[in-house]
Amino acid sequence: MAEGPNPKENPRCSIRTRRVTESYCNVRDFLEECNDYQLLQLTKFYQDRLEQAVEGGVDGICSLLTYENHFNGQEHKKITMLVEKGDRTEASKILLKMVMGKGSGAQRVMWKSFMKMHQGVPKLDKILKEIEEIDFDAFEKLNIAQSPPGVPEELKDIQQKHKETLWEQTETLSVNTILIKTKFKIFRLVDRYTELTIISTVRDWKVVEHELTARGEDHEKWREKHLRGDLEKIQIEQLFRSNISQSGTLLHKMEHSFRRSSSGISVSVSGVPGIGKTTMVQKMVHDWATGRIYPQFKFVFSFKFRDLNKINCRTNLRDLVLNQYPYFGNVLGEVWKYPQGLLFIFDGLDEFTGSISFEDDQRNAGPQPTCTDPQSPCEVSDIVYSLIQHKLLPGCSVLVTSRPTAFHLLEKAEISVWAEILGFVGAERKEYFNRFFEDQTVAAAVFKHVEENNILYTMCYNPSYCWILGLSLGPFFTQKDRRQQQVPKTITQLYSYYIYNILKNHGREIEDPRNVFLKLGQMAFAGVCEKKIVFRNGDLIQYNLRPSQFLSGFLMEVLEGDVSAQSIVYTFPHLTIQEFVAAVAQFLTPDPGDIGKRLSDAHSDDDGRFEIFLRFVIGLSSPQSSWPLEEFLGPFSHQATCETIDWVKENFAAHVGNTESKIGKRNLLNALHYLFESQNSALARSMVCSVKTLRFGDSNPYNALRLTPIDCAVMPPVVGWCETIDHLNLQNCHMQHEGLQQLVPLLYKCQHLRLSNNELGDSGVKLLASALKNCDCKIQKLELKSVALTESCAVDLASALCLNRSLTQLNMSINKVGDVGVKHLSVALRHPECKIQDLQLTVADLTDSCASDLSSALNVNTSLKVLNLSYNKLRDSGVKTFSAFLTNPECKLQDLRLDENCLTDACAKDLTSALSTNQSLIALSLESNFFTDQSVPAFRHLILTCRSLVHVRLWGNQFSAWGRKDLKSLVESRPGLMLGIDTFIS
């Protein structure tokens, strides 16, 4: 017989590790071959990315550098103190700076540490994989001479003039208000601008246009998980650095970074509506004009696509520039000679009405025409296309911004850097409110209210929502006579008070504000139906509207290039304001008609355009939302209100039990949103009191619904009327700590709670622990498979299980529970009141070290019937220790699973002997281990003596044909025995 495997190492357990290790030998060899100068250049090239990549392990790198005598005690203390304070970002920046100043020895030690820690650090792993692709011979020959030439003498005056002009144009920021006397307020840009979080990738260019929906689809998941993992945050000044470029070889990027290059960089920045793309462009131009960023660019030319829309004839790049910057006169020819020093910015691709395509071959048309001469007449779209594709002024750089809905246009373009604005993250939200309000007392009060209201707070990633919140909530904390009124909590209430403030300031300027608002709402509704957000004079005439002081409170006038009346267009300050005005109109018409049919038609539209509109309509059926508006617009239609409530009832009843499909789940979630917006407790109680199952998750991730904290926050106040929920399925819903936090008031009512495959983390278990400790807790089955738990959570969970009297099934598989975690869980299992009957701990990072704690606990526990420890590394020593508890006559274990635990013949006798005395065992699974024919006698003895045993699974072991045949023969002497060894025998 061939020699068996080493029992100390399972080849299946280690093959992946070996492959990963081997793949990085090349990187180690490459770094060792680098001379000191080349290593310095490589480190400089990656410095800003390394600062982010090593944040999690900065203390370990610092310790290694100190151990190798590159850092002294004081330097080590400086880093460790920052880490202890939680400021790892600053610690990593200082560490990289110190290493760069220490010379090649320190740099080599730092890179050596990277080789050890790259696994589990996605950003660092990505960098090392890039380096792995470098051809050292080519790298050795790379000429990395420094710095491009300055601006020619003959262009210095015009450059100075250009910078002064751009500085004047971008120095101030005009902010719209809802006040009649100060329609716009002017601020210094530097005083008002709050930094946004930008990431060096684009998540998905099919994200729905609504900022709430877009946020609901992705924002929380990416902000929390990937920003700390593989997602690289970048600053404005880093957008044109080749080290974040997703195109070109690494050698090409390094060459571009360290010396003049003949090819420019095309950058695209995506962001949902209101996220701050245009303001970011203004800040970028302002910082270039003041010399803060982009010294490599000698001239920056910025255009808005909405301005380019009015050009309805062929033109050329020269005229485009001169129309906006006429002082360039005849020197543009000289400017074109240095394309490497030019940056062209095009803001708002989604607003462009021209046709632009980067497809190689368009159906029914040829490829996009190319424009190669700055003075050749072309379509505007051809000029933009040719600049991005480096066919016009090759070597220049281009920035394009767009909403995600138009980003598919750039999919085939030669874009070097794809980036997306995530908006405000963490403290950036608070900073916005501090800058918004001059009175910091008011700023603190407003932000506190927003922070405490989870639905409002989760909107604050978007600057546009922060602006609406600031305008709407400010009066409640500045006017004494408003303090006692209820501060808005729902989105409908918030917008209602926003419009209330406009009406208060503008409502008395017109005789019949109700009629004018109705017409405005009808126009807004038509726009929602047609996906139209820009309105012209013809639209106003169609709805018998005319420009007025009253109307200007709701519509922003946008000038399209000149002061003629024909060039003025109108838009609502934000798409959701348009949707809200459209919703209000449904309650103002003298004859609302069949509003139920209108709502049903909108609800049946599958592209999401009516989702927020419907929430507003249902929300306006609530007196809390309607009465502020009724003060100026008159009473809302009672018929419309009643029909709206009836529709909500029908809608909920139609969807509550129809959640097999993803669409069905989405419909049910929307129904809950409608009930929440209605703020009608009697309606909610009558609708949900009999609900027993809520299914938003699914074992198939493609059939599960992504839930945002906003979605989670509406559930407790609506579903909270249920006494008990039989089954709440949230599996694969992309939930995180914030989402689970909203559900805490609801969790203890659920008998079967499925939370698997969410990024809950240890902080999520703390929240679950509070639900389990609730004296009225009804949770019987709790599924926490693959929710990013570690050993740290076990203390909280164990303390909860010692108090809980309902939980019988607990699944914590595919988590890093570890031996320490099991040690804490064992405390709960030893508790006399512990009711756990089914414990699943597969793929839980367990070793033989946990066997003693687990055995001692199970020696006392008499309730456990199912124990699954598969896909761990208990090994023979662990199973021998563990077997001791199986001999306990009080042991009630019925199902034991130890698949793939690196077990060999050495433990077979101990395990089978212990189980032979157990008369409760029904199923034993030992698949994918290393048992051979030497263990056949032991398994024969077990099968023949343990008469309760029905299922034995031994697939994937190393029995010979003889051994398998011998074990199969036992089936005849044990009627009912089901033995799995190579084929299923019964």
PDB file of C-alpha atoms in Angstrom, residues 762 765 790-803 810 812 816-831 834 836 839 841 846 849-857:
ATOM      1  CA  ASP A 762     -18.389  41.879  15.494  1.00  0.00           C
ATOM      2  CA  VAL A 765     -23.184  40.683  17.019  1.00  0.00           C
ATOM      3  CA  THR A 790     -14.108  37.109  14.628  1.00  0.00           C
ATOM      4  CA  GLU A 791     -13.247  35.728  18.053  1.00  0.00           C
ATOM      5  CA  SER A 792     -13.864  39.206  19.502  1.00  0.00           C
ATOM      6  CA  CYS A 793     -17.631  38.833  19.221  1.00  0.00           C
ATOM      7  CA  ALA A 794     -17.808  35.631  21.250  1.00  0.00           C
ATOM      8  CA  VAL A 795     -17.841  37.383  24.641  1.00  0.00           C
ATOM      9  CA  ASP A 796     -20.975  39.371  23.776  1.00  0.00           C
ATOM     10  CA  LEU A 797     -22.675  36.365  22.214  1.00  0.00           C
ATOM     11  CA  ALA A 798     -21.812  34.075  25.121  1.00  0.00           C
ATOM     12  CA  SER A 799     -23.204  36.514  27.691  1.00  0.00           C
ATOM     13  CA  ALA A 800     -26.429  36.764  25.677  1.00  0.00           C
ATOM     14  CA  LEU A 801     -26.769  32.970  25.350  1.00  0.00           C
ATOM     15  CA  CYS A 802     -26.454  32.597  29.113  1.00  0.00           C
ATOM     16  CA  LEU A 803     -29.579  34.731  29.509  1.00  0.00           C
ATOM     17  CA  LEU A 810     -27.211  28.706  15.948  1.00  0.00           C
ATOM     18  CA  MET A 812     -21.879  30.637  12.862  1.00  0.00           C
ATOM     19  CA  LYS A 816     -13.188  33.492  11.991  1.00  0.00           C
ATOM     20  CA  VAL A 817     -14.536  32.403  15.347  1.00  0.00           C
ATOM     21  CA  GLY A 818     -11.275  30.645  16.203  1.00  0.00           C
ATOM     22  CA  ASP A 819     -10.250  28.721  19.294  1.00  0.00           C
ATOM     23  CA  VAL A 820     -10.571  31.777  21.521  1.00  0.00           C
ATOM     24  CA  GLY A 821     -14.114  32.321  20.277  1.00  0.00           C
ATOM     25  CA  VAL A 822     -15.048  28.715  21.060  1.00  0.00           C
ATOM     26  CA  LYS A 823     -13.546  29.118  24.529  1.00  0.00           C
ATOM     27  CA  HIS A 824     -16.045  31.925  25.233  1.00  0.00           C
ATOM     28  CA  LEU A 825     -18.934  30.068  23.600  1.00  0.00           C
ATOM     29  CA  SER A 826     -18.161  27.088  25.796  1.00  0.00           C
ATOM     30  CA  VAL A 827     -18.996  29.210  28.821  1.00  0.00           C
ATOM     31  CA  ALA A 828     -22.526  29.625  27.463  1.00  0.00           C
ATOM     32  CA  LEU A 829     -22.825  25.944  26.548  1.00  0.00           C
ATOM     33  CA  ARG A 830     -21.965  25.025  30.150  1.00  0.00           C
ATOM     34  CA  HIS A 831     -24.758  27.226  31.450  1.00  0.00           C
ATOM     35  CA  CYS A 834     -28.628  27.035  27.622  1.00  0.00           C
ATOM     36  CA  ILE A 836     -28.871  25.285  22.047  1.00  0.00           C
ATOM     37  CA  LEU A 839     -24.597  24.349  16.621  1.00  0.00           C
ATOM     38  CA  LEU A 841     -19.264  25.897  13.233  1.00  0.00           C
ATOM     39  CA  LEU A 846     -10.818  25.942  14.687  1.00  0.00           C
ATOM     40  CA  SER A 849      -6.554  23.828  20.786  1.00  0.00           C
ATOM     41  CA  CYS A 850     -10.316  24.347  21.161  1.00  0.00           C
ATOM     42  CA  ALA A 851     -11.118  20.667  21.740  1.00  0.00           C
ATOM     43  CA  SER A 852     -10.572  20.761  25.508  1.00  0.00           C
ATOM     44  CA  ASP A 853     -12.890  23.751  26.050  1.00  0.00           C
ATOM     45  CA  LEU A 854     -15.536  22.284  23.787  1.00  0.00           C
ATOM     46  CA  SER A 855     -15.364  18.876  25.484  1.00  0.00           C
ATOM     47  CA  SER A 856     -15.658  20.306  28.981  1.00  0.00           C
ATOM     48  CA  ALA A 857     -18.712  22.298  27.925  1.00  0.00           C
TER      49      ALA A 857
END
